[in-house]
Amino acid sequence: MHAVPVAVFILGVAAGLEVMSGRMLLIMSVISFGVLVASYGEINISWIGVVYQMGGVVGEALRLIFMEIFVKRKGLKLNPISLMYYVSPCRYTFLLVKFLKLCLSTL
């Protein structure tokens, strides 16, 4: 999903965590244009699918922004992507335990 970095940046600007600059606007425009060109060729587009996908993108961006806000309150200097290096292994462990519990219960 190439739209997530754009959504994170836009929501970060709205939350006051990021600063909008001409260079960043150009980069985000190029990314958005690439996503637009890549999805233009889809003949049988499902608008409900587009709504679900955009909801997922906004939800993921909000999660990353809220993580950054909470980390900054604690005084740490990590951006959302760097924070994922620390959070992802913990999330994986807890999800793996739940997954194994569900799989073993169906056997």
PDB file as gemmi writes it, atoms N, CA and C in Angstrom:
CRYST1    1.000    1.000    1.000  90.00  90.00  90.00 P 1                      
ATOM      1  N   MET A   1       0.850  -1.174   0.000  1.00  0.00           N  
ATOM      2  CA  MET A   1       0.000   0.000   0.000  1.00  0.00           C  
ATOM      3  C   MET A   1       0.892   1.232   0.000  1.00  0.00           C  
ATOM      4  N   HIS A   2       1.007   1.836  -1.135  1.00  0.00           N  
ATOM      5  CA  HIS A   2       1.873   2.995  -1.260  1.00  0.00           C  
ATOM      6  C   HIS A   2       1.216   4.272  -0.775  1.00  0.00           C  
ATOM      7  N   ALA A   3      -0.054   4.229  -0.457  1.00  0.00           N  
ATOM      8  CA  ALA A   3      -0.744   5.433  -0.018  1.00  0.00           C  
ATOM      9  C   ALA A   3      -0.563   5.687   1.466  1.00  0.00           C  
ATOM     10  N   VAL A   4      -0.084   4.709   2.222  1.00  0.00           N  
ATOM     11  CA  VAL A   4       0.059   4.877   3.670  1.00  0.00           C  
ATOM     12  C   VAL A   4       1.049   5.984   4.023  1.00  0.00           C  
ATOM     13  N   PRO A   5       2.243   6.057   3.412  1.00  0.00           N  
ATOM     14  CA  PRO A   5       3.146   7.163   3.769  1.00  0.00           C  
ATOM     15  C   PRO A   5       2.534   8.544   3.514  1.00  0.00           C  
ATOM     16  N   VAL A   6       1.772   8.659   2.443  1.00  0.00           N  
ATOM     17  CA  VAL A   6       1.119   9.936   2.146  1.00  0.00           C  
ATOM     18  C   VAL A   6       0.089  10.257   3.226  1.00  0.00           C  
ATOM     19  N   ALA A   7      -0.706   9.274   3.600  1.00  0.00           N  
ATOM     20  CA  ALA A   7      -1.723   9.490   4.632  1.00  0.00           C  
ATOM     21  C   ALA A   7      -1.077   9.818   5.973  1.00  0.00           C  
ATOM     22  N   VAL A   8       0.015   9.138   6.306  1.00  0.00           N  
ATOM     23  CA  VAL A   8       0.714   9.421   7.565  1.00  0.00           C  
ATOM     24  C   VAL A   8       1.243  10.847   7.565  1.00  0.00           C  
ATOM     25  N   PHE A   9       1.814  11.262   6.456  1.00  0.00           N  
ATOM     26  CA  PHE A   9       2.355  12.629   6.390  1.00  0.00           C  
ATOM     27  C   PHE A   9       1.241  13.660   6.496  1.00  0.00           C  
ATOM     28  N   ILE A  10       0.151  13.463   5.771  1.00  0.00           N  
ATOM     29  CA  ILE A  10      -0.949  14.434   5.797  1.00  0.00           C  
ATOM     30  C   ILE A  10      -1.556  14.521   7.202  1.00  0.00           C  
ATOM     31  N   LEU A  11      -1.790  13.364   7.828  1.00  0.00           N  
ATOM     32  CA  LEU A  11      -2.329  13.386   9.182  1.00  0.00           C  
ATOM     33  C   LEU A  11      -1.309  13.930  10.186  1.00  0.00           C  
ATOM     34  N   GLY A  12      -0.023  13.686   9.935  1.00  0.00           N  
ATOM     35  CA  GLY A  12       1.029  14.255  10.785  1.00  0.00           C  
ATOM     36  C   GLY A  12       1.069  15.771  10.701  1.00  0.00           C  
ATOM     37  N   VAL A  13       0.864  16.304   9.507  1.00  0.00           N  
ATOM     38  CA  VAL A  13       0.794  17.762   9.344  1.00  0.00           C  
ATOM     39  C   VAL A  13      -0.435  18.307  10.067  1.00  0.00           C  
ATOM     40  N   ALA A  14      -1.560  17.595   9.924  1.00  0.00           N  
ATOM     41  CA  ALA A  14      -2.796  18.040  10.585  1.00  0.00           C  
ATOM     42  C   ALA A  14      -2.652  18.007  12.109  1.00  0.00           C  
ATOM     43  N   ALA A  15      -1.887  17.036  12.631  1.00  0.00           N  
ATOM     44  CA  ALA A  15      -1.700  16.917  14.074  1.00  0.00           C  
ATOM     45  C   ALA A  15      -0.576  17.808  14.593  1.00  0.00           C  
ATOM     46  N   GLY A  16       0.147  18.458  13.682  1.00  0.00           N  
ATOM     47  CA  GLY A  16       1.230  19.338  14.085  1.00  0.00           C  
ATOM     48  C   GLY A  16       2.539  18.609  14.345  1.00  0.00           C  
ATOM     49  N   LEU A  17       2.651  17.363  13.934  1.00  0.00           N  
ATOM     50  CA  LEU A  17       3.871  16.595  14.143  1.00  0.00           C  
ATOM     51  C   LEU A  17       4.863  16.757  12.999  1.00  0.00           C  
ATOM     52  N   GLU A  18       4.377  17.097  11.840  1.00  0.00           N  
ATOM     53  CA  GLU A  18       5.213  17.270  10.655  1.00  0.00           C  
ATOM     54  C   GLU A  18       5.039  18.690  10.134  1.00  0.00           C  
ATOM     55  N   VAL A  19       6.002  19.135   9.353  1.00  0.00           N  
ATOM     56  CA  VAL A  19       5.949  20.471   8.752  1.00  0.00           C  
ATOM     57  C   VAL A  19       5.844  20.318   7.241  1.00  0.00           C  
ATOM     58  N   MET A  20       4.841  20.952   6.651  1.00  0.00           N  
ATOM     59  CA  MET A  20       4.648  20.892   5.203  1.00  0.00           C  
ATOM     60  C   MET A  20       5.681  21.778   4.522  1.00  0.00           C  
ATOM     61  N   SER A  21       6.363  21.216   3.529  1.00  0.00           N  
ATOM     62  CA  SER A  21       7.321  21.989   2.741  1.00  0.00           C  
ATOM     63  C   SER A  21       7.050  21.711   1.267  1.00  0.00           C  
ATOM     64  N   GLY A  22       7.579  22.551   0.424  1.00  0.00           N  
ATOM     65  CA  GLY A  22       7.398  22.368  -1.011  1.00  0.00           C  
ATOM     66  C   GLY A  22       8.012  21.069  -1.503  1.00  0.00           C  
ATOM     67  N   ARG A  23       9.170  20.708  -0.953  1.00  0.00           N  
ATOM     68  CA  ARG A  23       9.839  19.466  -1.348  1.00  0.00           C  
ATOM     69  C   ARG A  23       9.002  18.251  -0.960  1.00  0.00           C  
ATOM     70  N   MET A  24       8.479  18.245   0.262  1.00  0.00           N  
ATOM     71  CA  MET A  24       7.655  17.120   0.706  1.00  0.00           C  
ATOM     72  C   MET A  24       6.354  17.054  -0.076  1.00  0.00           C  
ATOM     73  N   LEU A  25       5.787  18.199  -0.406  1.00  0.00           N  
ATOM     74  CA  LEU A  25       4.567  18.229  -1.206  1.00  0.00           C  
ATOM     75  C   LEU A  25       4.821  17.622  -2.583  1.00  0.00           C  
ATOM     76  N   LEU A  26       5.965  17.925  -3.168  1.00  0.00           N  
ATOM     77  CA  LEU A  26       6.331  17.349  -4.461  1.00  0.00           C  
ATOM     78  C   LEU A  26       6.500  15.835  -4.359  1.00  0.00           C  
ATOM     79  N   ILE A  27       7.188  15.370  -3.329  1.00  0.00           N  
ATOM     80  CA  ILE A  27       7.394  13.928  -3.144  1.00  0.00           C  
ATOM     81  C   ILE A  27       6.059  13.217  -2.961  1.00  0.00           C  
ATOM     82  N   MET A  28       5.195  13.772  -2.130  1.00  0.00           N  
ATOM     83  CA  MET A  28       3.888  13.153  -1.888  1.00  0.00           C  
ATOM     84  C   MET A  28       3.023  13.176  -3.152  1.00  0.00           C  
ATOM     85  N   SER A  29       3.159  14.213  -3.953  1.00  0.00           N  
ATOM     86  CA  SER A  29       2.405  14.286  -5.208  1.00  0.00           C  
ATOM     87  C   SER A  29       2.868  13.205  -6.189  1.00  0.00           C  
ATOM     88  N   VAL A  30       4.177  12.971  -6.245  1.00  0.00           N  
ATOM     89  CA  VAL A  30       4.710  11.931  -7.134  1.00  0.00           C  
ATOM     90  C   VAL A  30       4.217  10.554  -6.680  1.00  0.00           C  
ATOM     91  N   ILE A  31       4.235  10.301  -5.368  1.00  0.00           N  
ATOM     92  CA  ILE A  31       3.741   9.019  -4.854  1.00  0.00           C  
ATOM     93  C   ILE A  31       2.262   8.856  -5.176  1.00  0.00           C  
ATOM     94  N   SER A  32       1.483   9.897  -4.936  1.00  0.00           N  
ATOM     95  CA  SER A  32       0.041   9.825  -5.203  1.00  0.00           C  
ATOM     96  C   SER A  32      -0.235   9.622  -6.685  1.00  0.00           C  
ATOM     97  N   PHE A  33       0.526  10.292  -7.530  1.00  0.00           N  
ATOM     98  CA  PHE A  33       0.360  10.127  -8.974  1.00  0.00           C  
ATOM     99  C   PHE A  33       0.691   8.697  -9.391  1.00  0.00           C  
ATOM    100  N   GLY A  34       1.737   8.115  -8.797  1.00  0.00           N  
ATOM    101  CA  GLY A  34       2.099   6.732  -9.105  1.00  0.00           C  
ATOM    102  C   GLY A  34       0.999   5.757  -8.706  1.00  0.00           C  
ATOM    103  N   VAL A  35       0.398   5.977  -7.545  1.00  0.00           N  
ATOM    104  CA  VAL A  35      -0.713   5.127  -7.107  1.00  0.00           C  
ATOM    105  C   VAL A  35      -1.892   5.289  -8.047  1.00  0.00           C  
ATOM    106  N   LEU A  36      -2.160   6.516  -8.465  1.00  0.00           N  
ATOM    107  CA  LEU A  36      -3.258   6.785  -9.391  1.00  0.00           C  
ATOM    108  C   LEU A  36      -3.038   6.085 -10.729  1.00  0.00           C  
ATOM    109  N   VAL A  37      -1.837   6.185 -11.272  1.00  0.00           N  
ATOM    110  CA  VAL A  37      -1.529   5.550 -12.559  1.00  0.00           C  
ATOM    111  C   VAL A  37      -1.617   4.031 -12.436  1.00  0.00           C  
ATOM    112  N   ALA A  38      -1.122   3.480 -11.324  1.00  0.00           N  
ATOM    113  CA  ALA A  38      -1.149   2.034 -11.137  1.00  0.00           C  
ATOM    114  C   ALA A  38      -2.574   1.502 -11.013  1.00  0.00           C  
ATOM    115  N   SER A  39      -3.463   2.277 -10.434  1.00  0.00           N  
ATOM    116  CA  SER A  39      -4.833   1.798 -10.240  1.00  0.00           C  
ATOM    117  C   SER A  39      -5.764   2.210 -11.379  1.00  0.00           C  
ATOM    118  N   TYR A  40      -5.313   3.026 -12.311  1.00  0.00           N  
ATOM    119  CA  TYR A  40      -6.156   3.482 -13.406  1.00  0.00           C  
ATOM    120  C   TYR A  40      -6.551   2.338 -14.326  1.00  0.00           C  
ATOM    121  N   GLY A  41      -5.676   1.367 -14.495  1.00  0.00           N  
ATOM    122  CA  GLY A  41      -5.935   0.277 -15.426  1.00  0.00           C  
ATOM    123  C   GLY A  41      -6.971  -0.727 -14.946  1.00  0.00           C  
ATOM    124  N   GLU A  42      -7.446  -0.616 -13.749  1.00  0.00           N  
ATOM    125  CA  GLU A  42      -8.435  -1.559 -13.234  1.00  0.00           C  
ATOM    126  C   GLU A  42      -9.763  -1.329 -13.930  1.00  0.00           C  
ATOM    127  N   ILE A  43     -10.250  -2.339 -14.633  1.00  0.00           N  
ATOM    128  CA  ILE A  43     -11.478  -2.202 -15.427  1.00  0.00           C  
ATOM    129  C   ILE A  43     -12.710  -2.374 -14.556  1.00  0.00           C  
ATOM    130  N   ASN A  44     -12.742  -3.428 -13.759  1.00  0.00           N  
ATOM    131  CA  ASN A  44     -13.908  -3.729 -12.933  1.00  0.00           C  
ATOM    132  C   ASN A  44     -13.668  -3.247 -11.505  1.00  0.00           C  
ATOM    133  N   ILE A  45     -13.762  -1.970 -11.297  1.00  0.00           N  
ATOM    134  CA  ILE A  45     -13.482  -1.411  -9.980  1.00  0.00           C  
ATOM    135  C   ILE A  45     -14.692  -1.607  -9.073  1.00  0.00           C  
ATOM    136  N   SER A  46     -14.432  -2.004  -7.857  1.00  0.00           N  
ATOM    137  CA  SER A  46     -15.467  -2.164  -6.848  1.00  0.00           C  
ATOM    138  C   SER A  46     -15.369  -0.983  -5.897  1.00  0.00           C  
ATOM    139  N   TRP A  47     -16.353  -0.123  -5.906  1.00  0.00           N  
ATOM    140  CA  TRP A  47     -16.282   1.085  -5.085  1.00  0.00           C  
ATOM    141  C   TRP A  47     -16.347   0.770  -3.597  1.00  0.00           C  
ATOM    142  N   ILE A  48     -17.046  -0.299  -3.237  1.00  0.00           N  
ATOM    143  CA  ILE A  48     -17.060  -0.688  -1.833  1.00  0.00           C  
ATOM    144  C   ILE A  48     -15.662  -1.153  -1.416  1.00  0.00           C  
ATOM    145  N   GLY A  49     -14.947  -1.798  -2.334  1.00  0.00           N  
ATOM    146  CA  GLY A  49     -13.564  -2.189  -2.072  1.00  0.00           C  
ATOM    147  C   GLY A  49     -12.656  -0.982  -1.903  1.00  0.00           C  
ATOM    148  N   VAL A  50     -12.886   0.042  -2.722  1.00  0.00           N  
ATOM    149  CA  VAL A  50     -12.106   1.282  -2.601  1.00  0.00           C  
ATOM    150  C   VAL A  50     -12.356   1.926  -1.238  1.00  0.00           C  
ATOM    151  N   VAL A  51     -13.609   1.942  -0.812  1.00  0.00           N  
ATOM    152  CA  VAL A  51     -13.954   2.530   0.492  1.00  0.00           C  
ATOM    153  C   VAL A  51     -13.283   1.753   1.620  1.00  0.00           C  
ATOM    154  N   TYR A  52     -13.339   0.411   1.554  1.00  0.00           N  
ATOM    155  CA  TYR A  52     -12.686  -0.404   2.580  1.00  0.00           C  
ATOM    156  C   TYR A  52     -11.172  -0.176   2.587  1.00  0.00           C  
ATOM    157  N   GLN A  53     -10.582  -0.116   1.409  1.00  0.00           N  
ATOM    158  CA  GLN A  53      -9.133   0.081   1.311  1.00  0.00           C  
ATOM    159  C   GLN A  53      -8.730   1.443   1.873  1.00  0.00           C  
ATOM    160  N   MET A  54      -9.468   2.475   1.519  1.00  0.00           N  
ATOM    161  CA  MET A  54      -9.145   3.807   2.039  1.00  0.00           C  
ATOM    162  C   MET A  54      -9.365   3.876   3.549  1.00  0.00           C  
ATOM    163  N   GLY A  55     -10.390   3.174   4.029  1.00  0.00           N  
ATOM    164  CA  GLY A  55     -10.600   3.104   5.475  1.00  0.00           C  
ATOM    165  C   GLY A  55      -9.422   2.440   6.170  1.00  0.00           C  
ATOM    166  N   GLY A  56      -8.884   1.388   5.557  1.00  0.00           N  
ATOM    167  CA  GLY A  56      -7.710   0.723   6.109  1.00  0.00           C  
ATOM    168  C   GLY A  56      -6.480   1.617   6.100  1.00  0.00           C  
ATOM    169  N   VAL A  57      -6.305   2.377   5.030  1.00  0.00           N  
ATOM    170  CA  VAL A  57      -5.164   3.290   4.926  1.00  0.00           C  
ATOM    171  C   VAL A  57      -5.263   4.373   6.000  1.00  0.00           C  
ATOM    172  N   VAL A  58      -6.441   4.960   6.150  1.00  0.00           N  
ATOM    173  CA  VAL A  58      -6.627   6.013   7.157  1.00  0.00           C  
ATOM    174  C   VAL A  58      -6.461   5.423   8.559  1.00  0.00           C  
ATOM    175  N   GLY A  59      -7.004   4.227   8.791  1.00  0.00           N  
ATOM    176  CA  GLY A  59      -6.850   3.585  10.098  1.00  0.00           C  
ATOM    177  C   GLY A  59      -5.398   3.313  10.437  1.00  0.00           C  
ATOM    178  N   GLU A  60      -4.627   2.808   9.479  1.00  0.00           N  
ATOM    179  CA  GLU A  60      -3.204   2.550   9.701  1.00  0.00           C  
ATOM    180  C   GLU A  60      -2.450   3.854   9.945  1.00  0.00           C  
ATOM    181  N   ALA A  61      -2.765   4.891   9.183  1.00  0.00           N  
ATOM    182  CA  ALA A  61      -2.104   6.182   9.370  1.00  0.00           C  
ATOM    183  C   ALA A  61      -2.425   6.761  10.746  1.00  0.00           C  
ATOM    184  N   LEU A  62      -3.675   6.666  11.169  1.00  0.00           N  
ATOM    185  CA  LEU A  62      -4.044   7.159  12.502  1.00  0.00           C  
ATOM    186  C   LEU A  62      -3.330   6.372  13.595  1.00  0.00           C  
ATOM    187  N   ARG A  63      -3.205   5.077  13.423  1.00  0.00           N  
ATOM    188  CA  ARG A  63      -2.499   4.263  14.415  1.00  0.00           C  
ATOM    189  C   ARG A  63      -1.045   4.713  14.545  1.00  0.00           C  
ATOM    190  N   LEU A  64      -0.384   4.952  13.412  1.00  0.00           N  
ATOM    191  CA  LEU A  64       1.007   5.393  13.451  1.00  0.00           C  
ATOM    192  C   LEU A  64       1.143   6.784  14.061  1.00  0.00           C  
ATOM    193  N   ILE A  65       0.216   7.674  13.744  1.00  0.00           N  
ATOM    194  CA  ILE A  65       0.261   9.027  14.303  1.00  0.00           C  
ATOM    195  C   ILE A  65       0.042   8.989  15.817  1.00  0.00           C  
ATOM    196  N   PHE A  66      -0.943   8.205  16.272  1.00  0.00           N  
ATOM    197  CA  PHE A  66      -1.187   8.109  17.717  1.00  0.00           C  
ATOM    198  C   PHE A  66      -0.002   7.484  18.439  1.00  0.00           C  
ATOM    199  N   MET A  67       0.649   6.500  17.819  1.00  0.00           N  
ATOM    200  CA  MET A  67       1.846   5.922  18.418  1.00  0.00           C  
ATOM    201  C   MET A  67       2.929   6.978  18.565  1.00  0.00           C  
ATOM    202  N   GLU A  68       3.088   7.806  17.547  1.00  0.00           N  
ATOM    203  CA  GLU A  68       4.103   8.861  17.619  1.00  0.00           C  
ATOM    204  C   GLU A  68       3.768   9.866  18.710  1.00  0.00           C  
ATOM    205  N   ILE A  69       2.499  10.228  18.834  1.00  0.00           N  
ATOM    206  CA  ILE A  69       2.093  11.171  19.882  1.00  0.00           C  
ATOM    207  C   ILE A  69       2.389  10.594  21.263  1.00  0.00           C  
ATOM    208  N   PHE A  70       2.050   9.331  21.484  1.00  0.00           N  
ATOM    209  CA  PHE A  70       2.284   8.717  22.788  1.00  0.00           C  
ATOM    210  C   PHE A  70       3.767   8.583  23.089  1.00  0.00           C  
ATOM    211  N   VAL A  71       4.579   8.261  22.080  1.00  0.00           N  
ATOM    212  CA  VAL A  71       6.019   8.126  22.289  1.00  0.00           C  
ATOM    213  C   VAL A  71       6.638   9.485  22.598  1.00  0.00           C  
ATOM    214  N   LYS A  72       6.200  10.532  21.913  1.00  0.00           N  
ATOM    215  CA  LYS A  72       6.747  11.865  22.169  1.00  0.00           C  
ATOM    216  C   LYS A  72       6.376  12.355  23.560  1.00  0.00           C  
ATOM    217  N   ARG A  73       5.208  11.945  24.059  1.00  0.00           N  
ATOM    218  CA  ARG A  73       4.828  12.320  25.426  1.00  0.00           C  
ATOM    219  C   ARG A  73       5.775  11.722  26.454  1.00  0.00           C  
ATOM    220  N   LYS A  74       6.336  10.572  26.116  1.00  0.00           N  
ATOM    221  CA  LYS A  74       7.290   9.913  27.011  1.00  0.00           C  
ATOM    222  C   LYS A  74       8.704  10.460  26.846  1.00  0.00           C  
ATOM    223  N   GLY A  75       8.904  11.357  25.885  1.00  0.00           N  
ATOM    224  CA  GLY A  75      10.203  11.983  25.700  1.00  0.00           C  
ATOM    225  C   GLY A  75      11.135  11.266  24.746  1.00  0.00           C  
ATOM    226  N   LEU A  76      10.667  10.261  24.036  1.00  0.00           N  
ATOM    227  CA  LEU A  76      11.511   9.545  23.084  1.00  0.00           C  
ATOM    228  C   LEU A  76      11.465  10.231  21.723  1.00  0.00           C  
ATOM    229  N   LYS A  77      12.538  10.116  20.972  1.00  0.00           N  
ATOM    230  CA  LYS A  77      12.625  10.750  19.647  1.00  0.00           C  
ATOM    231  C   LYS A  77      12.596   9.681  18.558  1.00  0.00           C  
ATOM    232  N   LEU A  78      11.430   9.099  18.327  1.00  0.00           N  
ATOM    233  CA  LEU A  78      11.261   8.100  17.277  1.00  0.00           C  
ATOM    234  C   LEU A  78      10.128   8.508  16.358  1.00  0.00           C  
ATOM    235  N   ASN A  79      10.320   8.301  15.057  1.00  0.00           N  
ATOM    236  CA  ASN A  79       9.214   8.525  14.134  1.00  0.00           C  
ATOM    237  C   ASN A  79       8.399   7.237  14.036  1.00  0.00           C  
ATOM    238  N   PRO A  80       7.215   7.269  13.427  1.00  0.00           N  
ATOM    239  CA  PRO A  80       6.362   6.077  13.404  1.00  0.00           C  
ATOM    240  C   PRO A  80       6.996   4.854  12.755  1.00  0.00           C  
ATOM    241  N   ILE A  81       7.773   5.046  11.708  1.00  0.00           N  
ATOM    242  CA  ILE A  81       8.377   3.906  11.019  1.00  0.00           C  
ATOM    243  C   ILE A  81       9.474   3.283  11.884  1.00  0.00           C  
ATOM    244  N   SER A  82      10.300   4.103  12.530  1.00  0.00           N  
ATOM    245  CA  SER A  82      11.329   3.566  13.427  1.00  0.00           C  
ATOM    246  C   SER A  82      10.703   2.866  14.620  1.00  0.00           C  
ATOM    247  N   LEU A  83       9.598   3.364  15.096  1.00  0.00           N  
ATOM    248  CA  LEU A  83       8.907   2.748  16.219  1.00  0.00           C  
ATOM    249  C   LEU A  83       8.415   1.350  15.876  1.00  0.00           C  
ATOM    250  N   MET A  84       8.088   1.137  14.605  1.00  0.00           N  
ATOM    251  CA  MET A  84       7.603  -0.174  14.173  1.00  0.00           C  
ATOM    252  C   MET A  84       8.664  -1.265  14.372  1.00  0.00           C  
ATOM    253  N   TYR A  85       9.956  -0.906  14.288  1.00  0.00           N  
ATOM    254  CA  TYR A  85      11.014  -1.880  14.516  1.00  0.00           C  
ATOM    255  C   TYR A  85      10.957  -2.444  15.932  1.00  0.00           C  
ATOM    256  N   TYR A  86      10.481  -1.660  16.875  1.00  0.00           N  
ATOM    257  CA  TYR A  86      10.401  -2.101  18.259  1.00  0.00           C  
ATOM    258  C   TYR A  86       9.048  -2.740  18.589  1.00  0.00           C  
ATOM    259  N   VAL A  87       7.987  -2.267  17.972  1.00  0.00           N  
ATOM    260  CA  VAL A  87       6.644  -2.733  18.297  1.00  0.00           C  
ATOM    261  C   VAL A  87       6.299  -4.023  17.558  1.00  0.00           C  
ATOM    262  N   SER A  88       6.741  -4.162  16.321  1.00  0.00           N  
ATOM    263  CA  SER A  88       6.345  -5.312  15.495  1.00  0.00           C  
ATOM    264  C   SER A  88       6.707  -6.665  16.093  1.00  0.00           C  
ATOM    265  N   PRO A  89       7.906  -6.867  16.642  1.00  0.00           N  
ATOM    266  CA  PRO A  89       8.186  -8.192  17.236  1.00  0.00           C  
ATOM    267  C   PRO A  89       7.244  -8.530  18.399  1.00  0.00           C  
ATOM    268  N   CYS A  90       6.893  -7.550  19.199  1.00  0.00           N  
ATOM    269  CA  CYS A  90       5.955  -7.783  20.306  1.00  0.00           C  
ATOM    270  C   CYS A  90       4.576  -8.136  19.767  1.00  0.00           C  
ATOM    271  N   ARG A  91       4.127  -7.395  18.775  1.00  0.00           N  
ATOM    272  CA  ARG A  91       2.827  -7.689  18.174  1.00  0.00           C  
ATOM    273  C   ARG A  91       2.825  -9.081  17.556  1.00  0.00           C  
ATOM    274  N   TYR A  92       3.911  -9.442  16.889  1.00  0.00           N  
ATOM    275  CA  TYR A  92       4.020 -10.756  16.265  1.00  0.00           C  
ATOM    276  C   TYR A  92       3.901 -11.858  17.317  1.00  0.00           C  
ATOM    277  N   THR A  93       4.590 -11.688  18.432  1.00  0.00           N  
ATOM    278  CA  THR A  93       4.570 -12.697  19.479  1.00  0.00           C  
ATOM    279  C   THR A  93       3.162 -12.914  20.023  1.00  0.00           C  
ATOM    280  N   PHE A  94       2.471 -11.826  20.338  1.00  0.00           N  
ATOM    281  CA  PHE A  94       1.121 -11.954  20.883  1.00  0.00           C  
ATOM    282  C   PHE A  94       0.139 -12.504  19.854  1.00  0.00           C  
ATOM    283  N   LEU A  95       0.274 -12.083  18.611  1.00  0.00           N  
ATOM    284  CA  LEU A  95      -0.603 -12.610  17.570  1.00  0.00           C  
ATOM    285  C   LEU A  95      -0.313 -14.081  17.285  1.00  0.00           C  
ATOM    286  N   LEU A  96       0.954 -14.481  17.358  1.00  0.00           N  
ATOM    287  CA  LEU A  96       1.306 -15.875  17.131  1.00  0.00           C  
ATOM    288  C   LEU A  96       0.699 -16.773  18.210  1.00  0.00           C  
ATOM    289  N   VAL A  97       0.747 -16.330  19.458  1.00  0.00           N  
ATOM    290  CA  VAL A  97       0.155 -17.110  20.545  1.00  0.00           C  
ATOM    291  C   VAL A  97      -1.342 -17.283  20.307  1.00  0.00           C  
ATOM    292  N   LYS A  98      -2.015 -16.206  19.956  1.00  0.00           N  
ATOM    293  CA  LYS A  98      -3.463 -16.288  19.699  1.00  0.00           C  
ATOM    294  C   LYS A  98      -3.754 -17.171  18.486  1.00  0.00           C  
ATOM    295  N   PHE A  99      -2.942 -17.040  17.440  1.00  0.00           N  
ATOM    296  CA  PHE A  99      -3.113 -17.854  16.240  1.00  0.00           C  
ATOM    297  C   PHE A  99      -2.952 -19.338  16.555  1.00  0.00           C  
ATOM    298  N   LEU A 100      -1.914 -19.679  17.299  1.00  0.00           N  
ATOM    299  CA  LEU A 100      -1.685 -21.080  17.644  1.00  0.00           C  
ATOM    300  C   LEU A 100      -2.812 -21.618  18.522  1.00  0.00           C  
ATOM    301  N   LYS A 101      -3.300 -20.809  19.422  1.00  0.00           N  
ATOM    302  CA  LYS A 101      -4.421 -21.228  20.273  1.00  0.00           C  
ATOM    303  C   LYS A 101      -5.654 -21.526  19.428  1.00  0.00           C  
ATOM    304  N   LEU A 102      -5.937 -20.664  18.471  1.00  0.00           N  
ATOM    305  CA  LEU A 102      -7.099 -20.877  17.600  1.00  0.00           C  
ATOM    306  C   LEU A 102      -6.894 -22.092  16.703  1.00  0.00           C  
ATOM    307  N   CYS A 103      -5.716 -22.262  16.159  1.00  0.00           N  
ATOM    308  CA  CYS A 103      -5.451 -23.387  15.254  1.00  0.00           C  
ATOM    309  C   CYS A 103      -5.477 -24.710  15.989  1.00  0.00           C  
ATOM    310  N   LEU A 104      -4.883 -24.742  17.177  1.00  0.00           N  
ATOM    311  CA  LEU A 104      -4.852 -25.985  17.938  1.00  0.00           C  
ATOM    312  C   LEU A 104      -6.236 -26.371  18.468  1.00  0.00           C  
ATOM    313  N   SER A 105      -7.092 -25.388  18.678  1.00  0.00           N  
ATOM    314  CA  SER A 105      -8.427 -25.693  19.177  1.00  0.00           C  
ATOM    315  C   SER A 105      -9.315 -26.286  18.085  1.00  0.00           C  
ATOM    316  N   THR A 106      -8.970 -26.059  16.818  1.00  0.00           N  
ATOM    317  CA  THR A 106      -9.778 -26.604  15.719  1.00  0.00           C  
ATOM    318  C   THR A 106      -9.344 -28.015  15.324  1.00  0.00           C  
ATOM    319  N   LEU A 107      -8.195 -28.469  15.819  1.00  0.00           N  
ATOM    320  CA  LEU A 107      -7.692 -29.809  15.467  1.00  0.00           C  
ATOM    321  C   LEU A 107      -8.359 -30.883  16.273  1.00  0.00           C  
TER     322      LEU A 107                                                      
END                                                                             
